[in-house]
XYZ file of C-alpha atoms in Angstrom:
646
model
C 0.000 0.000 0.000
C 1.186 3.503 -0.843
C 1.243 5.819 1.975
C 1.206 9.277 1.201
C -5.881 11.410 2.237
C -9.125 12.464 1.596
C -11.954 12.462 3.653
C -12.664 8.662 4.272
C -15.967 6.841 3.439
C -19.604 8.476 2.461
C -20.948 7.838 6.132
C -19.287 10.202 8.869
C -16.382 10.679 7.329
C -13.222 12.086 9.059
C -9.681 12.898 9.084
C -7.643 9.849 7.781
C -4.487 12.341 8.930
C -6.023 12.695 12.203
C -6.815 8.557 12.711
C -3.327 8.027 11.658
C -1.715 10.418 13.712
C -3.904 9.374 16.959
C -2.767 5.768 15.935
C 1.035 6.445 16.142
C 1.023 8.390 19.134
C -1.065 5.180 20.862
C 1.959 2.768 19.050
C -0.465 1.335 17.547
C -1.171 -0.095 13.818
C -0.735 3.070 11.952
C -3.978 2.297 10.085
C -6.720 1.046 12.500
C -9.850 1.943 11.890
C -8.798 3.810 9.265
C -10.689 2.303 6.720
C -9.006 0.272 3.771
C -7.034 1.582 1.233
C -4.435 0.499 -1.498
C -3.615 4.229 -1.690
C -3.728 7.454 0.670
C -2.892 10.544 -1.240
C -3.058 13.131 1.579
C -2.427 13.016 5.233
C -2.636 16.643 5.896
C -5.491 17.665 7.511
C -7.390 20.950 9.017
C -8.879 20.705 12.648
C -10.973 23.411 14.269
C -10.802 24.229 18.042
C -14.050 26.879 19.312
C -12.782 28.511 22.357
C -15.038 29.542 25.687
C -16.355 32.515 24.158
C -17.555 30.258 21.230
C -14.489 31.730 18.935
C -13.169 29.062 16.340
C -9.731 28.952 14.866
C -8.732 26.446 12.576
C -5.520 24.927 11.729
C -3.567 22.754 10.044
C -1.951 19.427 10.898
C 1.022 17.390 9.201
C 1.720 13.996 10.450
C 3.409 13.045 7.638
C 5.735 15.165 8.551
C 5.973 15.474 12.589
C 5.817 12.109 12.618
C 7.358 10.922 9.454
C 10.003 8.605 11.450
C 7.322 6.403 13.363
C 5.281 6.453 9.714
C 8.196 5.175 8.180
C 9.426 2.783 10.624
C 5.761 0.918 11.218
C 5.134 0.556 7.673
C 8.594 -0.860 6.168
C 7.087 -2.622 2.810
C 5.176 0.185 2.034
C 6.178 2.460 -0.799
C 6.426 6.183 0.128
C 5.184 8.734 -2.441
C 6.408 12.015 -1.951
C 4.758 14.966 -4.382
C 6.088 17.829 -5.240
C 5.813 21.342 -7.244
C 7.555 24.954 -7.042
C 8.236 25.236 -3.430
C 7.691 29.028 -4.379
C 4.367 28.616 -6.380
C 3.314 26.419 -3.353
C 4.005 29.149 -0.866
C 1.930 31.841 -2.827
C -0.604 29.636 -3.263
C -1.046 29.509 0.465
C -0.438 33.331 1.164
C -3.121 34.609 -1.914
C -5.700 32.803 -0.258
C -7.205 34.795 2.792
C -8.398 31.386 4.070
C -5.307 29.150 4.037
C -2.952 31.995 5.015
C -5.278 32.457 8.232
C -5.113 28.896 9.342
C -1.468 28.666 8.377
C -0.918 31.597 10.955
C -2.692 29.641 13.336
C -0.535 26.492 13.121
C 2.500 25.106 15.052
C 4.353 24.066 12.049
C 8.352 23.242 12.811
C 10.782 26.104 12.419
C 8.079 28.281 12.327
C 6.490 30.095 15.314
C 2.911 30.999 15.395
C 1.775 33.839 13.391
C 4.888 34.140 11.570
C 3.834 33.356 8.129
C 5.914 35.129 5.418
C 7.019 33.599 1.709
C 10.559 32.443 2.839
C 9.107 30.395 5.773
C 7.156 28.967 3.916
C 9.649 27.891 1.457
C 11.692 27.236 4.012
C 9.595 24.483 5.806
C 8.482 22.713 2.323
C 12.125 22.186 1.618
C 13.138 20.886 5.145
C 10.208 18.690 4.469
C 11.581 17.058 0.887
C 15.377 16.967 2.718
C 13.923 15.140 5.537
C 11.464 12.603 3.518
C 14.830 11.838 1.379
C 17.062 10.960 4.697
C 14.540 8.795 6.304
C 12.571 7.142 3.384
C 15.997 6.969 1.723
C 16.600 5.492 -1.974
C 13.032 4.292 -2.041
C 11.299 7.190 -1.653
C 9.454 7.941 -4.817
C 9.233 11.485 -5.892
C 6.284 12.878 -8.256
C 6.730 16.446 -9.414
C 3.186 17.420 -10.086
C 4.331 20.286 -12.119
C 6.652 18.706 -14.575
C 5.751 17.953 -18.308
C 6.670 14.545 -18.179
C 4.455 13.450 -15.053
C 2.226 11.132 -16.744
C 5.176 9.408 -18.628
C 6.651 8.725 -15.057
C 3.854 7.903 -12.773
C 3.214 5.310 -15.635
C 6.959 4.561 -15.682
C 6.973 3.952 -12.023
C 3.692 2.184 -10.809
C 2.936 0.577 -14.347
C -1.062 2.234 -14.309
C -2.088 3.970 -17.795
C -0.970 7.365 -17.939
C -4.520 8.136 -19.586
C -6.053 7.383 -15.633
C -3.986 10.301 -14.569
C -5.139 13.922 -14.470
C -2.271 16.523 -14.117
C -4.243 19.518 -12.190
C -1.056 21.693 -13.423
C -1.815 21.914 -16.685
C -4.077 21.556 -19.574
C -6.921 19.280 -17.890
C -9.288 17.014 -19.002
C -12.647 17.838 -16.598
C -15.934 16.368 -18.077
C -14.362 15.669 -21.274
C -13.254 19.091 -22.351
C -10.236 21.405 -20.907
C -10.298 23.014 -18.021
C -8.828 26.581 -17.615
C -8.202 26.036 -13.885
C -8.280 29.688 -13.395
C -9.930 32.296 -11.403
C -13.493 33.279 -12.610
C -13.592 30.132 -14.920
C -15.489 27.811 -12.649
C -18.216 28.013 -9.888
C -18.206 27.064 -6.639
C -21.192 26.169 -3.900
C -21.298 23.670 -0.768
C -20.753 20.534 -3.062
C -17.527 21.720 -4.509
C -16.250 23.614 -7.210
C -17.829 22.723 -10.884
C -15.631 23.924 -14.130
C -18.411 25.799 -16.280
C -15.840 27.525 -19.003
C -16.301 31.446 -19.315
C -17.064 30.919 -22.801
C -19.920 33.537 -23.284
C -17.848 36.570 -22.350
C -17.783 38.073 -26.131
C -21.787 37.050 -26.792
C -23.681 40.412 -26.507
C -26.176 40.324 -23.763
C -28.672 42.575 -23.473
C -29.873 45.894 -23.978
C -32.120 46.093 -20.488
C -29.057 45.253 -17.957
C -25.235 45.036 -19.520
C -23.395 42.162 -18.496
C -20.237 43.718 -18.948
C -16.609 42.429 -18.363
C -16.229 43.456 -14.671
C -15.822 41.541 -11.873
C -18.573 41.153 -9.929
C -21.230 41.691 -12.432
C -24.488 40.847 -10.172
C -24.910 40.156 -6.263
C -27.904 39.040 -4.659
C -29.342 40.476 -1.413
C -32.027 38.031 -1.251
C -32.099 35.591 2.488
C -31.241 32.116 2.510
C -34.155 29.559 0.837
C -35.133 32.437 -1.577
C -33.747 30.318 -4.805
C -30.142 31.703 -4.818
C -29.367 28.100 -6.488
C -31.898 29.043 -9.299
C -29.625 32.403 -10.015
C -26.821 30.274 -9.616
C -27.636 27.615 -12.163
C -28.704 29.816 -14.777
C -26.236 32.202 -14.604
C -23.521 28.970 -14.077
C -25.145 27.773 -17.497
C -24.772 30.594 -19.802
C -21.006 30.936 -19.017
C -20.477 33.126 -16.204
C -18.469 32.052 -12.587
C -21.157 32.152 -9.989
C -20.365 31.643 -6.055
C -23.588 30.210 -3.885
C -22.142 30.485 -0.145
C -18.884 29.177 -0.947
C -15.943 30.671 -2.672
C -12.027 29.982 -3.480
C -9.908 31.817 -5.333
C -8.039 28.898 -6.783
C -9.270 25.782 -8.389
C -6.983 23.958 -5.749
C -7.248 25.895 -2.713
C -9.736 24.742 -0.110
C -13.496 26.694 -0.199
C -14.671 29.098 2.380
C -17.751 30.667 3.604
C -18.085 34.640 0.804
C -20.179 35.852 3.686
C -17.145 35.988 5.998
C -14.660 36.734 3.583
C -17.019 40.046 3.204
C -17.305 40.409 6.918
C -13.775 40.541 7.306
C -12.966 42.800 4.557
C -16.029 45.267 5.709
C -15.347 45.652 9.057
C -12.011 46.070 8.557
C -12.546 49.106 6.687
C -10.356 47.035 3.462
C -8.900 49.450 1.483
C -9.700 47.047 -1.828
C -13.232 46.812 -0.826
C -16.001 43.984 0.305
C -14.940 41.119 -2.293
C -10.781 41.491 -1.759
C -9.345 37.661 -1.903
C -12.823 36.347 -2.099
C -12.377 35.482 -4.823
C -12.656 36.040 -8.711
C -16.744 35.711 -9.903
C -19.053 37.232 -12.176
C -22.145 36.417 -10.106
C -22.511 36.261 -6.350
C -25.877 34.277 -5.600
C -25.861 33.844 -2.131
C -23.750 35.983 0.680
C -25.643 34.567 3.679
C -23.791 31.570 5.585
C -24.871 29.199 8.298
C -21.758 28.915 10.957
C -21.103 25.470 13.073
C -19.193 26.042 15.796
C -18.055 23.709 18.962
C -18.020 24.469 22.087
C -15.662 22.701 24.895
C -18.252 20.872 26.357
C -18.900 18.453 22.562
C -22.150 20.738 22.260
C -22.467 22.018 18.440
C -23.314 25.488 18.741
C -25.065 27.098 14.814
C -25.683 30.105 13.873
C -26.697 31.722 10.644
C -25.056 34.852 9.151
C -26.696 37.443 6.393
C -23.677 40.244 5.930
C -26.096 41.186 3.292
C -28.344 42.548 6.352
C -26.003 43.043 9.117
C -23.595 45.209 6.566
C -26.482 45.689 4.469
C -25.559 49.570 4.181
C -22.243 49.604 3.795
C -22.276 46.756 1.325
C -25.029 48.756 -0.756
C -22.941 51.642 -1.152
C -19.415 49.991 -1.966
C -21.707 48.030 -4.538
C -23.341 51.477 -6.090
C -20.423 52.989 -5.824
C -18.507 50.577 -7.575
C -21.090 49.184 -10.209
C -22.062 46.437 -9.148
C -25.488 45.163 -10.426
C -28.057 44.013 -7.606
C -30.437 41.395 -7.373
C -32.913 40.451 -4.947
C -34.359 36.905 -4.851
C -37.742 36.561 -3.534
C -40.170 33.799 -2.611
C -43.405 33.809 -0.523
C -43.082 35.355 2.766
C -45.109 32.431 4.846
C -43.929 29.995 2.943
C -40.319 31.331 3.737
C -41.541 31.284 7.100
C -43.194 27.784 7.224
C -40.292 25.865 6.005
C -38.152 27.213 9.000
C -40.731 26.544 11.445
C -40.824 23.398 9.880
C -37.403 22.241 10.419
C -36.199 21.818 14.169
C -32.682 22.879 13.343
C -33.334 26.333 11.452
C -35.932 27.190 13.970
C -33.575 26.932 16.709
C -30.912 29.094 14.241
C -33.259 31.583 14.035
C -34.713 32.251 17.521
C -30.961 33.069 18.476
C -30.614 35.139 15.373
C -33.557 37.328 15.958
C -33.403 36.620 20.060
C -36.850 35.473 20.532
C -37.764 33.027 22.844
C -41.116 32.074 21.387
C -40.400 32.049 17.743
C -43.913 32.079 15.186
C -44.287 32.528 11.602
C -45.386 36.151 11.912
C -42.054 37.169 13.571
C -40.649 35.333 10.270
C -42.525 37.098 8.039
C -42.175 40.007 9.453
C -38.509 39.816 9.346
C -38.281 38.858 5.391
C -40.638 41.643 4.604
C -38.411 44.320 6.403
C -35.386 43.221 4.982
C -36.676 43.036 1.271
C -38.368 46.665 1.774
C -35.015 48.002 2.955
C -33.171 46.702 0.071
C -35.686 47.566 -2.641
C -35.988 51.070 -1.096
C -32.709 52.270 -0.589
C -31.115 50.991 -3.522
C -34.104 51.588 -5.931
C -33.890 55.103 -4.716
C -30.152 55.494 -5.905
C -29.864 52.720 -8.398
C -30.933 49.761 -10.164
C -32.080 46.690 -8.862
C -33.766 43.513 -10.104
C -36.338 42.218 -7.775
C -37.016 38.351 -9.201
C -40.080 36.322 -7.311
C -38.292 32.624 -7.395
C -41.609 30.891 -7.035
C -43.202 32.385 -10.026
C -44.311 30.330 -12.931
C -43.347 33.200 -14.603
C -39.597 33.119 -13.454
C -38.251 31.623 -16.511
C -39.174 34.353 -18.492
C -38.414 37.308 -15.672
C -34.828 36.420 -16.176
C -34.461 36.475 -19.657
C -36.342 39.677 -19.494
C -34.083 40.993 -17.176
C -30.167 39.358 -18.557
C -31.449 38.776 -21.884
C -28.533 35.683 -22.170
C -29.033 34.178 -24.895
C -28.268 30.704 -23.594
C -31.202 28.571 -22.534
C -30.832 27.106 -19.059
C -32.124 23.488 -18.848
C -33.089 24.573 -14.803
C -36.016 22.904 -13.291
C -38.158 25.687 -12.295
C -40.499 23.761 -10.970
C -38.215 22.638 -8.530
C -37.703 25.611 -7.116
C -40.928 25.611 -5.291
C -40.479 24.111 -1.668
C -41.269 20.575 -1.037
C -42.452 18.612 1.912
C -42.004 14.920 0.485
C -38.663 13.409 -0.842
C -36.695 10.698 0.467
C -33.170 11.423 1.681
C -30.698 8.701 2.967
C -27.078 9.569 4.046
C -25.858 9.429 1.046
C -27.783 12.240 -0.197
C -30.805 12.618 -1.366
C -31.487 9.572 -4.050
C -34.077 10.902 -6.077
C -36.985 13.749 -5.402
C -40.788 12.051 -5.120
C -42.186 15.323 -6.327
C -45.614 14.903 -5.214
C -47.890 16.910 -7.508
C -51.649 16.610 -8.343
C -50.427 15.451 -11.532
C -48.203 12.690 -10.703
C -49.470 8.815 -9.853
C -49.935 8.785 -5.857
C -47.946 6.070 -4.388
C -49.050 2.654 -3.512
C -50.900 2.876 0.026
C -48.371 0.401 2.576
C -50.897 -2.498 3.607
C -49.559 -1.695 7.204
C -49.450 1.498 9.422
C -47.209 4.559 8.942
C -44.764 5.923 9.998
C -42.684 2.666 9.144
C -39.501 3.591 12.078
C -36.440 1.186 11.715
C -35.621 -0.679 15.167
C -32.568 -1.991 13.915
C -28.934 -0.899 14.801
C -26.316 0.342 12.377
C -24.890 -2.747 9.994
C -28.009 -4.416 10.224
C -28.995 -3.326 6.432
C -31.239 -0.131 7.583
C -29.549 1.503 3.787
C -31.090 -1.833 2.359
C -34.375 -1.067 4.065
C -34.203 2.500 2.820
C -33.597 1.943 -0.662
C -36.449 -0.669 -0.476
C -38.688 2.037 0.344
C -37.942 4.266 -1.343
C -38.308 2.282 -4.755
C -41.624 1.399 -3.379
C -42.122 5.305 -3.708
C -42.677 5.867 -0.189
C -40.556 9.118 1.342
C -38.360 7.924 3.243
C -35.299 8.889 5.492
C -32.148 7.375 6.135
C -29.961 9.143 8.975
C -30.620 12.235 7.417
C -33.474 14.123 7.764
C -33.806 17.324 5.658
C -32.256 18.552 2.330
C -29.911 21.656 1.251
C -29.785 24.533 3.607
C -30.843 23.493 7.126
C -29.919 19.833 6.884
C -29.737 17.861 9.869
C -29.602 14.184 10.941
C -32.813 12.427 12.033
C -30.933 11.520 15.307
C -29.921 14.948 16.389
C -33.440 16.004 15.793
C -35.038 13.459 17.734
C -32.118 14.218 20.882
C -33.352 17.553 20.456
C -36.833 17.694 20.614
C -36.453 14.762 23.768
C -34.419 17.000 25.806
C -36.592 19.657 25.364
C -39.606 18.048 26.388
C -41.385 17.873 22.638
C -42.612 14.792 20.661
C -39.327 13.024 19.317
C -40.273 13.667 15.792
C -41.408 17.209 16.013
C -40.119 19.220 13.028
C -37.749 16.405 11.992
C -39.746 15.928 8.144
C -42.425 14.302 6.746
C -41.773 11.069 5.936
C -43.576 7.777 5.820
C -40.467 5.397 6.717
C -37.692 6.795 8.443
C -35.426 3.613 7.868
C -32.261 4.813 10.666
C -33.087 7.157 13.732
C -29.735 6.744 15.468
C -27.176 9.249 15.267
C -23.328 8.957 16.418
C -20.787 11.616 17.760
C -17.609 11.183 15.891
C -15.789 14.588 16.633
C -16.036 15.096 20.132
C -17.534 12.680 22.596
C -17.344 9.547 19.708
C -20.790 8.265 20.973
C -24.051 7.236 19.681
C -27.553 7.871 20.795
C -30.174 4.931 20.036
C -33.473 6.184 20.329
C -34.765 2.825 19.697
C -32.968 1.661 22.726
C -33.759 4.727 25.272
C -37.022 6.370 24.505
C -39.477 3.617 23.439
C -42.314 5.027 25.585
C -41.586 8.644 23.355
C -42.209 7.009 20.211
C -45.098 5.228 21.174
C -46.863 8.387 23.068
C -46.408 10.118 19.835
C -47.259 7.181 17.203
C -48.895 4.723 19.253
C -49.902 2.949 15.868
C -46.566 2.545 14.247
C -44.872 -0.847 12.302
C -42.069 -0.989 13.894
C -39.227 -3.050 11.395
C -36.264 -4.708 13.623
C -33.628 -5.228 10.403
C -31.089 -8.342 12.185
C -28.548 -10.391 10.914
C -25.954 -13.243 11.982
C -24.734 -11.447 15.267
C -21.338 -12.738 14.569
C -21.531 -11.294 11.382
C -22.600 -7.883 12.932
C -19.932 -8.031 14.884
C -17.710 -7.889 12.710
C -19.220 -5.443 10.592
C -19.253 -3.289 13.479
C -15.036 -3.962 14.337
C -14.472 -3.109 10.832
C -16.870 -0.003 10.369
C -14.248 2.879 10.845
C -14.734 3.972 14.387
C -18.001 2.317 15.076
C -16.745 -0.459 17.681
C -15.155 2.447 19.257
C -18.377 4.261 19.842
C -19.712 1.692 21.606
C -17.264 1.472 23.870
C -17.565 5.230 24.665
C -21.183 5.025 24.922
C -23.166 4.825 28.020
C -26.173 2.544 26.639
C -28.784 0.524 28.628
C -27.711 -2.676 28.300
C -24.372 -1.711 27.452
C -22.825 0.566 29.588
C -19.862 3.041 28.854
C -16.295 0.911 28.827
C -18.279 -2.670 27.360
C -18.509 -3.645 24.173
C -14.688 -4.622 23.639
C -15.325 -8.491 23.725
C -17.674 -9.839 20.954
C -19.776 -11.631 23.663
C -20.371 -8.398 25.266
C -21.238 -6.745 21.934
C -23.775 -10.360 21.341
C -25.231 -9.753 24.123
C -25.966 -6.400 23.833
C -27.353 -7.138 20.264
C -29.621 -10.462 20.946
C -30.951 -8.503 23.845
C -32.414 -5.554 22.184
C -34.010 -7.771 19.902
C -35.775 -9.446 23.043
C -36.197 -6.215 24.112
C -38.577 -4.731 21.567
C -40.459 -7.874 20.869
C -41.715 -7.694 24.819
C -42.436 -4.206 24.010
C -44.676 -4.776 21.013
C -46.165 -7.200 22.732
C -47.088 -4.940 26.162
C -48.488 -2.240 23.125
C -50.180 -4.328 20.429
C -51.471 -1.684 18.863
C -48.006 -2.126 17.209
C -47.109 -3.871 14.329
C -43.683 -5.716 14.632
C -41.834 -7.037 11.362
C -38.509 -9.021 11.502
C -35.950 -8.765 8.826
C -33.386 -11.164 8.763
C -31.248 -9.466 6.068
C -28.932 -12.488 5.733
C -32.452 -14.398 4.712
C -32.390 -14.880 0.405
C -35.991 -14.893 0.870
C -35.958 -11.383 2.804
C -37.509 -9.494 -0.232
C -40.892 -12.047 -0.483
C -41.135 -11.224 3.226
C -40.983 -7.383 2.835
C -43.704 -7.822 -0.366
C -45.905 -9.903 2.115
C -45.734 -7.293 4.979
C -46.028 -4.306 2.990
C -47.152 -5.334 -0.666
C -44.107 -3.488 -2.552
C -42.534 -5.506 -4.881
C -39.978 -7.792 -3.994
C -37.657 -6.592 -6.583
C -37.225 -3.244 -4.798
C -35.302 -5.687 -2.062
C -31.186 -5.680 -2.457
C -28.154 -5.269 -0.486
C -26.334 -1.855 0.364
C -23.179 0.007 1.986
C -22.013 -3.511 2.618
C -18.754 -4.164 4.261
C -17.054 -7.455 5.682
């Protein structure tokens, strides 16, 4: 295995830097619980520590090179890589981006103290880091310079893979079969990622009613969060232009970071380059408002959300008048703006603390849209020009070609646009949208009760179960609870509203099946809450007529689905559980017991409450599919086997 990481696995993923680092301090296998790899490409990693006064600074760690001899030394058939460019070009790279400069500052890196960042440092410490990888690795170290012509010809020279598999981000690449000009203002960037849309219309002429001209920015919108930004953002994205939603970079290879603070920073500190300086490089900014998650010392997340375009509002407006820039302000329906956060436990919490209410309602919402989009339209419309487009309008389409006059037709789902209440969503992401319009076939009525909730435990095929349901057309859930800005996990929700007194499923979705209600802790107190464990009695007070599915398998074959499930085993071990308290769980037999128990466990409760209906799934069963059909009447077919492992 090469040695030389991204973030590992779909399902809480982490810090393979971090594991490995934690590993070799312990003198343990450098690689446990890990995860399995023929390859790790990066062992670098950022970490973020929130202070008392909720302050978070965030740094950057290097155990491939603080602890490069014990790397070295536990791995001795492994072959190290060791990749290289212009130590020069890599040090500007860090220092013209405001983000990685400010964590660098923040880091203990050696020879450098804290704060001290400058060019030759930098330099300094990537050198000492090539000297030292040569003296320890020694003759087998194998170097890659990532900036060289030739690299193809000798990474295929070297590891004997097709030259064709490799994409040199240096140069001339091949994204999404066409080249990439990895440049600023040639590609977009949002909270998936960054997405190379050429900026190929730059010479088409526009319009007539409002000049997209060759300056950077050409249009920001003022609208709030959940007011179609990502409707702006595609359309615009689609004709040509760079567009930022939330996120922004200004390099193709530097890490993203939150526009909103980027513009914070620079207003506040009075910059003397103004609101966007090293924000980046875009024609279009679509959305400057930011949720912030933040940790506090005692494991508890603390979230906020962030609108500079309201807080700064003023000052932003008149850098933007002053300087050109061309406004836009995204609209939807007030209440329905306001229902979907009172809808959703997490941004209703987000926005009691933003607006400092105790009792937060609707009208408060609405109220608080409708002042900010009268502020904007009147003080800029007074002194300028501003284009006020209603998202949720069938007439939206047409609005913006009105408005841009782009030539390009945008293959956006308009439609979309307008807020939904049923979809399934697993933790993977959201599979596919059940739109569920007067138009469309309604699903097949379930032959038992609904909700459907999952009894099972993790590695017991709940994803299975999920993806069953979900082909039955049936919204459905899996760990995750709610979609695009807001999201939260089904577990944290149901933590939530049980500490607070509410029904466990208060504001946590609408969904018919919610196939995995458990939720782990992998940053700070590595735990897990199991509803299905703890709070029985809650679910049943609040659905006292529920089918309750307990997904089981071979225990031994849990087991060791569980040891080899990156830090799962080690989660229950931290956990205090009923039935398994904090410190078991290291043995198999405790972990058996534990498992065969709850089983035992919730077939005495279904039968104390048979108003209840209990099915078993033995996922190991190759009739397990006829036995869902027969229970629920969807098709067997929909039946197969996910996110396995061991």
């Amino acid at each position: 295995r090469m040695l030389s990481v991204q973030m590992n696995g779909k399902k809480n993923p982490f810090a393979c830097g971090e594991c490995v680092a934690s590993n070799l301090k312990a003198k343990q296998y450098t690689f446990q619980n890990c995860g399995i790899y023929d390859a790790w490409t990066q062992l670098g990693y950022y970490d973020s520590t929130v202070f008392k006064k909720g302050k978070k600074k965030t740094s950057i760690h290097f155990p491939q090179v603080k602890l490069l001899k014990s790397l070295v030394n536990n791995n001795p058939r492994a072959t190290f890589v060791l990749t290289t460019i212009d130590k020069w070009v890599w040090a500007d790279k860090i220092l013209n981006s405001y983000f990685t400069k400010r964590v660098y500052m923040n880091s203990r890196l050696p020879g450098i103290s804290v704060g001290n960042i400058t060019r030759d440092n930098l330099a300094k410490f990537y050198e000492n880091h090539e000297k030292q990888a040569e003296e320890i690795v020694g003759d087998n170290l194998v170097k890659v310079k990532a900036d060289s012509p030739t690299v193809q010809e000798d990474i295929e020279y070297v590891f004997g893979l097709d030259s064709l598999y490799y994409n040199n981000t240096y140069n001339s690449t091949r994204v999404f079969g066409h080249e990439l000009k990895r440049y600023t203002g040639f590609f977009s960037t949002d909270l998936r990622g960054k997405y190379p849309y050429a900026n190929n219309m730059k010479d088409v002429d526009m319009n007539v009613n409002f000049e997209l001209v060759d300056s950077t920015p050409l249009v920001v919108n003022l609208g709030l969060i959940g007011t179609g930004a990502s409707l702006i953002a595609h359309y615009f994205s689609q004709n040509g232009f760079s567009v930022s939603q939330t996120m922004c970079t200004n390099s193709w290879d530097n890490r993203t970071f939150e526009c909103g603070k980027c513009i914070e920073l620079n207003i506040e500190g009075g910059h003397d380059h103004g609101a966007l300086h090293e924000c980046g490089t875009y024609d279009v900014w679509s959305q400057l408002g930011y949720y912030n998650i933040e940790k506090v010392l005692n494991g508890k997340k603390i979230s906020s959300v962030n609108y500079p375009q309201r807080d700064l509002f003023y000052r932003l407006a008149d850098w933007g008048i002053k300087h050109g820039v061309k406004f836009i302000l995204t609209e939807v329906d007030k209440w329905v703006w306001a229902d979907k956060i009172m809808e959703n436990f997490y941004l209703h919490e987000i926005y009691s603390q933003y607006l400092s209410v105790n009792v937060m309602t609707r009208e408060k919402l609405a109220s608080f849209y409708e002042s900010h989009s009268t502020r904007v339209k009147k003080y800029i419309g007074k002194k300028y020009k501003i284009v006020v487009l209603k998202t949720d309008s069938p007439s939206v389409k047409e609005d913006l070609k009105s408005s841009f006059g782009i030539g390009v037709e945008s293959e956006y789902d308009y439609e979309r646009v307008k807020l939904r209440r049923k979809f399934s969503l697993s933790s993977g992401g959201i599979r596919e949208t059940l739109l569920k319009d007067d138009e469309e076939e309604p699903p097949p009525k379930l032959k038992l009760a609904t909700p459907v909730i999952s009894m099972g435990f993790p590695k017991t095929g709940t994803t299975s179960l999920f993806g069953y349901f979900h082909c039955g057309k049936q919204a459905t859930s899996h760990y995750r609870c709610s979609e695009g800005y807001g999201w939260f996990r089904c577990g944290d929700c149901i933590q939530y509203n049980i500490a607070r007194g509410n029904p466990p499923f208060q504001k946590c979705g609408s969904f018919d099946v919610w196939a995995e209600i458990n939720v782990s802790d992998i940053f700070s107190t590595k735990t897990i809450f199991l509803p299905q464990v703890e709070h029985l009695d809650l679910i049943h007070e609040q659905f006292p007529n529920a089918t309750f599915v307990l997904t089981k398998r071979n225990p031994s074959q849990w087991i060791k689905s569980v040891m080899g499930w990156h830090m799962l085993h080690d989660i229950f071990i931290n956990s205090d559980i009923s039935g398994l308290p904090a410190g078991a769980g290291k043995t198999a037999a405790e972990l058996q017991s534990f498992f065969v128990g709850h089983q035992k466990n919730i077939r005495r409760f279904v039968k104390k409450y048979p108003s209840h209906t209990l099915v078993e799934l033995d996922i190991d069963d190759p009739n397990a599919g006829d036995h869902l059909e027969e229970a629920f009447g969807i098709s067997s077919s929909c039946w197969g086997h996910s996110n396995k492992n061991h």
